[in-house]
PDB file of C-alpha atoms and ligand atoms in Angstrom:
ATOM      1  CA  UNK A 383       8.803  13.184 -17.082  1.00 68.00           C
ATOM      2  CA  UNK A 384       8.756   9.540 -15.454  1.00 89.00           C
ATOM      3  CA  UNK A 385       6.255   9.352 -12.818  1.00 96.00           C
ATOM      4  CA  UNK A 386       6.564   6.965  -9.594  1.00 98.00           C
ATOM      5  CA  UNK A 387       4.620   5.370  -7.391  1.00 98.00           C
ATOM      6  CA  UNK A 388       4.770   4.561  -3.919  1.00 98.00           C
ATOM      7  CA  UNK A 389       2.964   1.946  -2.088  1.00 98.00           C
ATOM      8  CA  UNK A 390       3.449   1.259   1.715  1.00 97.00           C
ATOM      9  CA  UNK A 391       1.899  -1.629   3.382  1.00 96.00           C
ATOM     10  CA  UNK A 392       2.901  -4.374   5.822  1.00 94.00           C
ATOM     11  CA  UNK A 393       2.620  -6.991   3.508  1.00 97.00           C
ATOM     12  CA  UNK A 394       1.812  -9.807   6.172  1.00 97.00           C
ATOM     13  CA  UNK A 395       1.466 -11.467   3.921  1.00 98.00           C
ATOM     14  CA  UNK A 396       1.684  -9.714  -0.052  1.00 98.00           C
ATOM     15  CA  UNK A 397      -1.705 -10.809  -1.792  1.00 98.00           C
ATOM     16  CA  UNK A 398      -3.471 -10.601  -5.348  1.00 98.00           C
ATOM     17  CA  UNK A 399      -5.352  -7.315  -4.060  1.00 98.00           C
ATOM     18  CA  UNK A 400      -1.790  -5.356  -3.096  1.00 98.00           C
ATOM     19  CA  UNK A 401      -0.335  -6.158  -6.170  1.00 98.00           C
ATOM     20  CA  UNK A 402      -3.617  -5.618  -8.328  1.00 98.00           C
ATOM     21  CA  UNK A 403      -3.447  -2.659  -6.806  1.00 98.00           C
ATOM     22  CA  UNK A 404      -0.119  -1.443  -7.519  1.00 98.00           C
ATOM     23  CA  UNK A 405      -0.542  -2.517 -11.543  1.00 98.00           C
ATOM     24  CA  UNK A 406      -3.698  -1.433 -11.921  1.00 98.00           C
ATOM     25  CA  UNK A 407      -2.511   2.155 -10.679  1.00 98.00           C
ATOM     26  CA  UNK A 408       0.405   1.916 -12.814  1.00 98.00           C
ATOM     27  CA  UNK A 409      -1.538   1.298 -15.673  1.00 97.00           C
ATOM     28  CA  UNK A 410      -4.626   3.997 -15.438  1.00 97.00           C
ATOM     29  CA  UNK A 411      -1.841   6.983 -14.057  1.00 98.00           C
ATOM     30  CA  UNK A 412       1.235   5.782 -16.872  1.00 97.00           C
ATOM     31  CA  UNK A 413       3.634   5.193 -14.063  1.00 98.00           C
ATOM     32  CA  UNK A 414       6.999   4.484 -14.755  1.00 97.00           C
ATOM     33  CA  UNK A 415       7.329   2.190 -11.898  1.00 97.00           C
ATOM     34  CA  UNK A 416       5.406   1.677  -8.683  1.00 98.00           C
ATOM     35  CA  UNK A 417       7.525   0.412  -5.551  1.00 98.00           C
ATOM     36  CA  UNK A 418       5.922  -1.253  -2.531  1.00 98.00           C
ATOM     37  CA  UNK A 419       7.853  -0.287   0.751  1.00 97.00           C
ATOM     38  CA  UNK A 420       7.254  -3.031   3.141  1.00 96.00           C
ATOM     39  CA  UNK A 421       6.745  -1.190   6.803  1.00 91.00           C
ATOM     40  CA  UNK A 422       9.344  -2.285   9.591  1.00 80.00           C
ATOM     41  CA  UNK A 423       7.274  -1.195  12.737  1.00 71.00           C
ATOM     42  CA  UNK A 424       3.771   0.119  11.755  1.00 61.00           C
ATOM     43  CA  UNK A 425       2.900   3.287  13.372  1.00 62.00           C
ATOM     44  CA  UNK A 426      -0.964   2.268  13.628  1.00 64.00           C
ATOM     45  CA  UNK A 427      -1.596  -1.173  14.188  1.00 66.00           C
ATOM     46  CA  UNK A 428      -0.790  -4.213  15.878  1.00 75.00           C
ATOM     47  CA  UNK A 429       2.928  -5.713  15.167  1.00 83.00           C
ATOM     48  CA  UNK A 430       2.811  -7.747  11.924  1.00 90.00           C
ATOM     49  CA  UNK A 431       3.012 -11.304  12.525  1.00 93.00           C
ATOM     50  CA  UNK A 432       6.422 -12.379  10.152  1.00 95.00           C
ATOM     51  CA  UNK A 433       9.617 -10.543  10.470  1.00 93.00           C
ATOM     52  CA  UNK A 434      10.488  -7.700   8.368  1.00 93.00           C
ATOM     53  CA  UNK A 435      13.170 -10.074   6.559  1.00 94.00           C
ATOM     54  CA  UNK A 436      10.280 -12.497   5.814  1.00 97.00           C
ATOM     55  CA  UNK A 437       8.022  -9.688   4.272  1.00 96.00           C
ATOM     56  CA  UNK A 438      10.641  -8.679   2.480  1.00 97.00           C
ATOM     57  CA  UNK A 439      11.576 -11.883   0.830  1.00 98.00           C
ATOM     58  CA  UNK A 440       7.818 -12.722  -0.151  1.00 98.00           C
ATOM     59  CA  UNK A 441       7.207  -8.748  -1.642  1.00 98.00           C
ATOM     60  CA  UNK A 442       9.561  -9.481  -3.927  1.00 98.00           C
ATOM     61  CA  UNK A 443       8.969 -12.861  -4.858  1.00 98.00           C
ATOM     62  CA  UNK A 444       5.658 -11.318  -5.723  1.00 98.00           C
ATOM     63  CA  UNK A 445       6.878  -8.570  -8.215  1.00 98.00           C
ATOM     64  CA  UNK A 446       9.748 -10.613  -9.291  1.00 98.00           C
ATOM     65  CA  UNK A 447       9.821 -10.933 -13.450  1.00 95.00           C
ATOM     66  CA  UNK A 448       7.458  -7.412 -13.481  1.00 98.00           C
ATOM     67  CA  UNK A 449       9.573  -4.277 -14.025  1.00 97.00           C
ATOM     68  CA  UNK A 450       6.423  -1.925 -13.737  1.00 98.00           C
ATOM     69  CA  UNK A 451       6.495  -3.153 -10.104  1.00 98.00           C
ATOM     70  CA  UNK A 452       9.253  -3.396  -7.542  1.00 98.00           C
ATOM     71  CA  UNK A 453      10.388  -2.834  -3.912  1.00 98.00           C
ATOM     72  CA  UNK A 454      11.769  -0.222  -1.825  1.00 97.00           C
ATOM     73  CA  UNK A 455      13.537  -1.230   1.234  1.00 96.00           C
ATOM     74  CA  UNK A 456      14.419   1.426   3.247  1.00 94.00           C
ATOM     75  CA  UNK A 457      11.912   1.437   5.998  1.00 93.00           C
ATOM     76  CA  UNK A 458      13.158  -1.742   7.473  1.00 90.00           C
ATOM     77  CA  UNK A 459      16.884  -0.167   7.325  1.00 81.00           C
ATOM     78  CA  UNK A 460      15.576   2.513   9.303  1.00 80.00           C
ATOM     79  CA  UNK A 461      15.593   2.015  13.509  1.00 77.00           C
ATOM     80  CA  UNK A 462      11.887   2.943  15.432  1.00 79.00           C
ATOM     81  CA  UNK A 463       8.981   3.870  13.766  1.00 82.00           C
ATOM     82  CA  UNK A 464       8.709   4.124  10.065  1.00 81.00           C
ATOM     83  CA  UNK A 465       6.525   7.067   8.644  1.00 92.00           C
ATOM     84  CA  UNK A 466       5.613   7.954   5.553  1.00 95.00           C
ATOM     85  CA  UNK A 467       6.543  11.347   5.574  1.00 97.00           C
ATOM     86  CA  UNK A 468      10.038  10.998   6.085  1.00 95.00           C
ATOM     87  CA  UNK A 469      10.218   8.139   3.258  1.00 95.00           C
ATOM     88  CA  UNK A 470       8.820  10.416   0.897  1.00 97.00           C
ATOM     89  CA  UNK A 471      11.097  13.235   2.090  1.00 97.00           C
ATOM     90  CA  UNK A 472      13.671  10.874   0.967  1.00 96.00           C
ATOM     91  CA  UNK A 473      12.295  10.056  -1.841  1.00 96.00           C
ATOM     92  CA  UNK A 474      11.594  13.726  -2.773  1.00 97.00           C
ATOM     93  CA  UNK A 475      15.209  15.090  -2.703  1.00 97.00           C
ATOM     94  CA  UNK A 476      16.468  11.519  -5.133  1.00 95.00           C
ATOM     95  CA  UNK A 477      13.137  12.347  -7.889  1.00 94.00           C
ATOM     96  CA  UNK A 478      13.637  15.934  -8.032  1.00 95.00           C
ATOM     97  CA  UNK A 479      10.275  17.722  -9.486  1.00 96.00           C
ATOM     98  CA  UNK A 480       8.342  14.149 -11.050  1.00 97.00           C
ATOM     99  CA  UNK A 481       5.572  13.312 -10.548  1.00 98.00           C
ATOM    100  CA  UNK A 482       5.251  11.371  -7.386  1.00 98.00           C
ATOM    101  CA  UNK A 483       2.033   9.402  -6.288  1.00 98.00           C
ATOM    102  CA  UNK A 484       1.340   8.083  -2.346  1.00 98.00           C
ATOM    103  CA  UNK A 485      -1.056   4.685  -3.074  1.00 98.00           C
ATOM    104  CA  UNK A 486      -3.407   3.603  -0.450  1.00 98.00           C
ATOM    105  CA  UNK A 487      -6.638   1.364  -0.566  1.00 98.00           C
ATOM    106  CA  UNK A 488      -9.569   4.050   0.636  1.00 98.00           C
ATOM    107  CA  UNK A 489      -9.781   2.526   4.526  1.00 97.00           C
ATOM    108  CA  UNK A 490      -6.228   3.490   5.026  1.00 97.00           C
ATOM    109  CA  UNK A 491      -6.910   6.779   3.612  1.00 98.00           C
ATOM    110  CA  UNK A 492     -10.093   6.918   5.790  1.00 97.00           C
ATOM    111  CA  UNK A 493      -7.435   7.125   8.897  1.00 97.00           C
ATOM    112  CA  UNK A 494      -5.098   9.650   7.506  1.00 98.00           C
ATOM    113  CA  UNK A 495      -5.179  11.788   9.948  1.00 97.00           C
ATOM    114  CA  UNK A 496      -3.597   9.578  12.295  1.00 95.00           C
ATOM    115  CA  UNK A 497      -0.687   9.599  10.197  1.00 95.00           C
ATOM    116  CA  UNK A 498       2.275  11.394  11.569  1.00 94.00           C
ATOM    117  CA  UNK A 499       2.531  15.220   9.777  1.00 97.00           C
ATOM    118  CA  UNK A 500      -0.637  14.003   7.657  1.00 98.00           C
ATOM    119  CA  UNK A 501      -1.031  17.393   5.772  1.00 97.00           C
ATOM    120  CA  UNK A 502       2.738  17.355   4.604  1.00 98.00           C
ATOM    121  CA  UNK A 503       2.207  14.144   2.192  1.00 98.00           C
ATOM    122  CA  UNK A 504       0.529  16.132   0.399  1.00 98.00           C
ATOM    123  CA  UNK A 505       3.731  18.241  -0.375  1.00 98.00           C
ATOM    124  CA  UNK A 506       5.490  15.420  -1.094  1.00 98.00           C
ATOM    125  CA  UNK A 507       2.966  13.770  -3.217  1.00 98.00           C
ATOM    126  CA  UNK A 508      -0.104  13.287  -4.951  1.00 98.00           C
ATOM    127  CA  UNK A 509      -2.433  10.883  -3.308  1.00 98.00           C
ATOM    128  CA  UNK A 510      -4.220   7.889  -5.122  1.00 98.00           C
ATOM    129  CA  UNK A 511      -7.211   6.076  -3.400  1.00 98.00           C
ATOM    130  CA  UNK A 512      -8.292   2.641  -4.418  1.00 98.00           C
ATOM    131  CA  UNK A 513     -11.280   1.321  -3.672  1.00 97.00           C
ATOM    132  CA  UNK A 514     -11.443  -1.432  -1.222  1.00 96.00           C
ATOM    133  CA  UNK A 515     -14.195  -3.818  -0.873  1.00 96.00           C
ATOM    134  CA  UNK A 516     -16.359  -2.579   2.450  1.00 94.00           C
ATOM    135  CA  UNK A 517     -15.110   1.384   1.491  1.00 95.00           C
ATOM    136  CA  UNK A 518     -16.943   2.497  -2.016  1.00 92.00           C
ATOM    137  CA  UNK A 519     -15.437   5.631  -3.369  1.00 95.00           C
ATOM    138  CA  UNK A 520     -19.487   7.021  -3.721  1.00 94.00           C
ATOM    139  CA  UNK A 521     -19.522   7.225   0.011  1.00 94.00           C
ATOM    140  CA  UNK A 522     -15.784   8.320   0.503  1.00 96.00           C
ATOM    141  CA  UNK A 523     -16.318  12.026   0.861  1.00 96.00           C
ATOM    142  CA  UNK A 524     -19.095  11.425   3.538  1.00 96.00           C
ATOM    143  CA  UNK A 525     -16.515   8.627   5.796  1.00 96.00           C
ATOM    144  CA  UNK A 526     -14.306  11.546   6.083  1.00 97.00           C
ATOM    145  CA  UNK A 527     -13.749  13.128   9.434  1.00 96.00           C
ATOM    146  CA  UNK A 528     -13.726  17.128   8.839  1.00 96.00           C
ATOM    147  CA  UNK A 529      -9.949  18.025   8.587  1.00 97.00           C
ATOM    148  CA  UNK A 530      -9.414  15.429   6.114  1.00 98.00           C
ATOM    149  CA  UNK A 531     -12.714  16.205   3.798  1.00 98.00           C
ATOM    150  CA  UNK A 532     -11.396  19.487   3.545  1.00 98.00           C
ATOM    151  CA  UNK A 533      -8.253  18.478   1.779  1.00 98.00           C
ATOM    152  CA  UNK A 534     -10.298  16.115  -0.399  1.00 98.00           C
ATOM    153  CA  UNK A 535     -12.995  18.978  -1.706  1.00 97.00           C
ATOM    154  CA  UNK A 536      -9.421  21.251  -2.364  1.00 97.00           C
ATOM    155  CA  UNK A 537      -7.832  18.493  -4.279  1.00 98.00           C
ATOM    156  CA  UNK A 538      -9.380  16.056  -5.958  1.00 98.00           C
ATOM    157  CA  UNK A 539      -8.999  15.680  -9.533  1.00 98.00           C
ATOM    158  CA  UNK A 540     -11.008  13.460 -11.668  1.00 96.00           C
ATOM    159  CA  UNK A 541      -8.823  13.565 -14.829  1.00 95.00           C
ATOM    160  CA  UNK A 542      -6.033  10.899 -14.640  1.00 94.00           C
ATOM    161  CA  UNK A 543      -4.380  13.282 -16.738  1.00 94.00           C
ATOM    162  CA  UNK A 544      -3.413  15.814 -14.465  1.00 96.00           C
ATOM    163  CA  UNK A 545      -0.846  13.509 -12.672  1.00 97.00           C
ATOM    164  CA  UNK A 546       1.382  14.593 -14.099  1.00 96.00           C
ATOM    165  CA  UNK A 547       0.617  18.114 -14.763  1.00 96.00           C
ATOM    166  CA  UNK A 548       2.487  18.619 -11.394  1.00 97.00           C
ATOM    167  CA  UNK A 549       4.939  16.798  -9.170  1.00 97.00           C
ATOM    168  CA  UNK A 550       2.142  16.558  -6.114  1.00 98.00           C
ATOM    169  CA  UNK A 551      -0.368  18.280  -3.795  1.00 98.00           C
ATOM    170  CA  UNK A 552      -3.464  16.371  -5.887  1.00 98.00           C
ATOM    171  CA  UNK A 553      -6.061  13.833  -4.706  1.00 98.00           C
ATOM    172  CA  UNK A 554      -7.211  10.684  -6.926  1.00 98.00           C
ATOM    173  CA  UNK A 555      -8.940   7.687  -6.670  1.00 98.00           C
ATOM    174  CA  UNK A 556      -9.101   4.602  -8.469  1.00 98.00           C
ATOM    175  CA  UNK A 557     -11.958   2.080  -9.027  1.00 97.00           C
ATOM    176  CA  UNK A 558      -9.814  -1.093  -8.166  1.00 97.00           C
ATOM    177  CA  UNK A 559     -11.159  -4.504  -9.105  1.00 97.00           C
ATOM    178  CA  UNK A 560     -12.752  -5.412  -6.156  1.00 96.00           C
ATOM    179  CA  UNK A 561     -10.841  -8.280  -4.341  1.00 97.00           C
ATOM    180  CA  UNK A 562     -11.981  -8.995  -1.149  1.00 97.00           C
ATOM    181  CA  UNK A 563      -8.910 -10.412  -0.292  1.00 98.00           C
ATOM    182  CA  UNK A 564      -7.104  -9.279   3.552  1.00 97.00           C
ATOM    183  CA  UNK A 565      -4.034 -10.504   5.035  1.00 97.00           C
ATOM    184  CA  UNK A 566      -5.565 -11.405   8.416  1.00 96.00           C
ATOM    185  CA  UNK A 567      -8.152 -13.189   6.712  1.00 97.00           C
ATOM    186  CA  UNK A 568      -4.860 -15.289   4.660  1.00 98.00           C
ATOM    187  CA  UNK A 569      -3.776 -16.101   7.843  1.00 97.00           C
ATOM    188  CA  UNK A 570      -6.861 -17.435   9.426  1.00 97.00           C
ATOM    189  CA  UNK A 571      -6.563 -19.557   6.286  1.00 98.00           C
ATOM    190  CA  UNK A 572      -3.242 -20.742   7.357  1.00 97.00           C
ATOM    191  CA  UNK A 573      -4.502 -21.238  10.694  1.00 97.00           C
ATOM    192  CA  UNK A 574      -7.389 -23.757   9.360  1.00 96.00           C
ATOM    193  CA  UNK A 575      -4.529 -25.678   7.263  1.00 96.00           C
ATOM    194  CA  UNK A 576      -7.577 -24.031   3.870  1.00 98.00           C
ATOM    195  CA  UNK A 577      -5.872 -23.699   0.620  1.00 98.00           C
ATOM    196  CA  UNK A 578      -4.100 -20.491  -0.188  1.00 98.00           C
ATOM    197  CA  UNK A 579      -4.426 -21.008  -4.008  1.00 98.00           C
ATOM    198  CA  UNK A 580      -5.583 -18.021  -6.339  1.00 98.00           C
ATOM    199  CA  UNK A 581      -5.415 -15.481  -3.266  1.00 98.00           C
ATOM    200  CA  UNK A 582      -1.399 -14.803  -3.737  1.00 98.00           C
ATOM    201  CA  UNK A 583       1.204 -15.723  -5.921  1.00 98.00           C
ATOM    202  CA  UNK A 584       2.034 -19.389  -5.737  1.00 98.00           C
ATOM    203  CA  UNK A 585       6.101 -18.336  -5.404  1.00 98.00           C
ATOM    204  CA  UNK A 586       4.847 -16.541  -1.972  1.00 98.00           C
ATOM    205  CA  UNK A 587       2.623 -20.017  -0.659  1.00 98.00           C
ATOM    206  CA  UNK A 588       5.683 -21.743  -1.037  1.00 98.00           C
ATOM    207  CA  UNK A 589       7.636 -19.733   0.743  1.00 98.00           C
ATOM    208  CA  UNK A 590       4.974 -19.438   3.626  1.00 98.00           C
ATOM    209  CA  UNK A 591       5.124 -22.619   3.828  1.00 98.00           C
ATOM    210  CA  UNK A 592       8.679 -23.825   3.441  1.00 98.00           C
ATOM    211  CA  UNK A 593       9.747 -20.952   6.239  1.00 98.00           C
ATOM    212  CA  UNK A 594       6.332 -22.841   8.479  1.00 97.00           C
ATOM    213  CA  UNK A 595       4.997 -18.934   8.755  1.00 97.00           C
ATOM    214  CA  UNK A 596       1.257 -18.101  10.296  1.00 97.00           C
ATOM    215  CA  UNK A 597       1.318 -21.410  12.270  1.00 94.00           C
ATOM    216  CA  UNK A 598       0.595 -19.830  15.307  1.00 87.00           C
ATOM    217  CA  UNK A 599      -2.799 -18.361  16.419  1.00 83.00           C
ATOM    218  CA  UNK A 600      -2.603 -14.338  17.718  1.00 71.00           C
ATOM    219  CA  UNK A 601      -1.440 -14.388  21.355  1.00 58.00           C
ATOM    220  CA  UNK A 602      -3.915 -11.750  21.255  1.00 49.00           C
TER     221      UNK A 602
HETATM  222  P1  ATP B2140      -4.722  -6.709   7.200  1.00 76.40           P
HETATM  223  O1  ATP B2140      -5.733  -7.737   6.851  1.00 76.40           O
HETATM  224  O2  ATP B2140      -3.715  -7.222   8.204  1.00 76.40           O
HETATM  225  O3  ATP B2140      -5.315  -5.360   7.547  1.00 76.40           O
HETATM  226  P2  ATP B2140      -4.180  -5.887   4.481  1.00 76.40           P
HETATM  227  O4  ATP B2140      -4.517  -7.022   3.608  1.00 76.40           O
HETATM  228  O5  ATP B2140      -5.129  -4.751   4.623  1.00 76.40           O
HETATM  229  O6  ATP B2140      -3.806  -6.454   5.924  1.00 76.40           O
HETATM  230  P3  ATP B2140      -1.879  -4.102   4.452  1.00 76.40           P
HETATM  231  O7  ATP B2140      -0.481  -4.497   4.249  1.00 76.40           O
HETATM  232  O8  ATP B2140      -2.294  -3.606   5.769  1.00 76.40           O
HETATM  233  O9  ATP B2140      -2.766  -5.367   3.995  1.00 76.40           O
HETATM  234  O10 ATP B2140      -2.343  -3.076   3.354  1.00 76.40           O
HETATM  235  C1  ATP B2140      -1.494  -2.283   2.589  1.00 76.40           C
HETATM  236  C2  ATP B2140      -2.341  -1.413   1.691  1.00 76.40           C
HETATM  237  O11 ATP B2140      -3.103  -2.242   0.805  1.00 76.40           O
HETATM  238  C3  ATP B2140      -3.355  -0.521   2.419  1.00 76.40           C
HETATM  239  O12 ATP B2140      -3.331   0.750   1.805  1.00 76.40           O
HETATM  240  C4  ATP B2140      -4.687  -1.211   2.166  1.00 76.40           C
HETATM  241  O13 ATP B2140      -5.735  -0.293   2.117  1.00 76.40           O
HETATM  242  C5  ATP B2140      -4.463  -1.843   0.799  1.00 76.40           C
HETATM  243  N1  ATP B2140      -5.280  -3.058   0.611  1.00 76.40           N
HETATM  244  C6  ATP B2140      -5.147  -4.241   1.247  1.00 76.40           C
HETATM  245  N2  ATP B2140      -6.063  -5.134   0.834  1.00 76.40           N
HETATM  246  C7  ATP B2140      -6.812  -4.507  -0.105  1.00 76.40           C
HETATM  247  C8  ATP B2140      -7.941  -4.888  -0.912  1.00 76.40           C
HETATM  248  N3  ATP B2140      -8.489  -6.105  -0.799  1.00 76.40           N
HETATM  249  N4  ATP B2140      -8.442  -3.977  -1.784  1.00 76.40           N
HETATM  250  C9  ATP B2140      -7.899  -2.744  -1.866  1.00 76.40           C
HETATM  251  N5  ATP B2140      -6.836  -2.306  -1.141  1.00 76.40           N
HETATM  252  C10 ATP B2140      -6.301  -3.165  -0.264  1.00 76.40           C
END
């Protein structure tokens, strides 16, 4: 049975770590496709800086000419808060029983439970971890506040195989090239008119630039 992927993020802006990421996942759990869902109004952090239409356009100037990857827009159709839950709820009842797998990098899945209905993802979905640069896999278990390590110690699964042994309820992680690359740090980049080269896809530098985004330091 085709397996999917899910990727949410706010993609301010998409970089080579997202969408290493999102193949690299692909590749090591035989995904059919993954889709990165661009998040309208974050539930945990500041406001992104570009609009939702802007995001948008540059996630999928990233994936464009890559059918493993592609984008899911229904978060920024949606009014209010996006959360995950109810996008995989969605998502659920048009998959039917595949496999379905929830990516994150490992210091978003550090704060899961802050996430609206948390514990319910994990009917909807498996859960993939990727290691991010600053959050080593080795020392995820101990970064874990209690509620959340309990989950991990019932549901991990080391065996890539077992993705798709059922359609979710499982825990993986992923050794992800290490890219220390961050959007806010992109932007400072902007800020300091540096070069953006080799950090994200040249098709979204031009458009950063041609639509004069990041120009303007954080009122913050
Ligand atoms: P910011 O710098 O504003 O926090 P970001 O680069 O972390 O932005 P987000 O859109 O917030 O980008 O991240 C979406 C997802 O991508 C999150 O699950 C995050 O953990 C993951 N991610 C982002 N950058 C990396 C990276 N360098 N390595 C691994 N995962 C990453």
């Amino acid at each position: 049975m085709s397996a999917i992927g899910f990727f949410g993020g706010t993609f301010d802006p998409i970089h080579f770590a997202h969408l290493r990421l999102a193949e690299e996942v692909a590749d090591a759990f035989q995904l059919q496709q993954v889709r990165l869902v661009p998040t309208s109004v974050p539930p945990h952090r500041d406001q992104p800086k570009a609009s939702p239409e802007h995001r948008l356009a540059m996630t999928r100037l990233a994936v464009a000419g890559n059918p493993r990857l592609g984008v899911d827009a229904r978060e920024l159709g949606r009014a209010g808060i996006s959360y995950t839950v109810d996008t995989l709820t969605e998502v659920r009842s048009e998959l039917g029983s595949a496999p379905l797998g929830l990516l994150m990098g490992a210091d978003a899945f550090v704060a899961l439970t802050t996430w609206h209905r948390w514990t319910e993802l994990f009917d909807l979905a498996h859960i993939i971890v990727a290691r991010r640069p600053g959050f080593p896999l080795d020392k995820l278990a101990s970064a874990l506040p209690g509620p959340l390590h309990e989950q991990y110690a019932k549901r991990l699964e080391t065996q890539a195989e077992a993705f798709k042994a059922a359609p979710a309820g499982k825990l993986f992680t992923h050794e992800l090239t290490a890219l220390d690359v961050s959007a806010t740090a992109l932007r400072d980049l902007i800020l300091r008119k540096a070069s953006l080269r080799y950090l994200l896809p040249d098709q979204v530098i031009a458009y950063i630039d041609e639509h004069h985004l990041y120009r303007e330091p954080d009122a913050s």
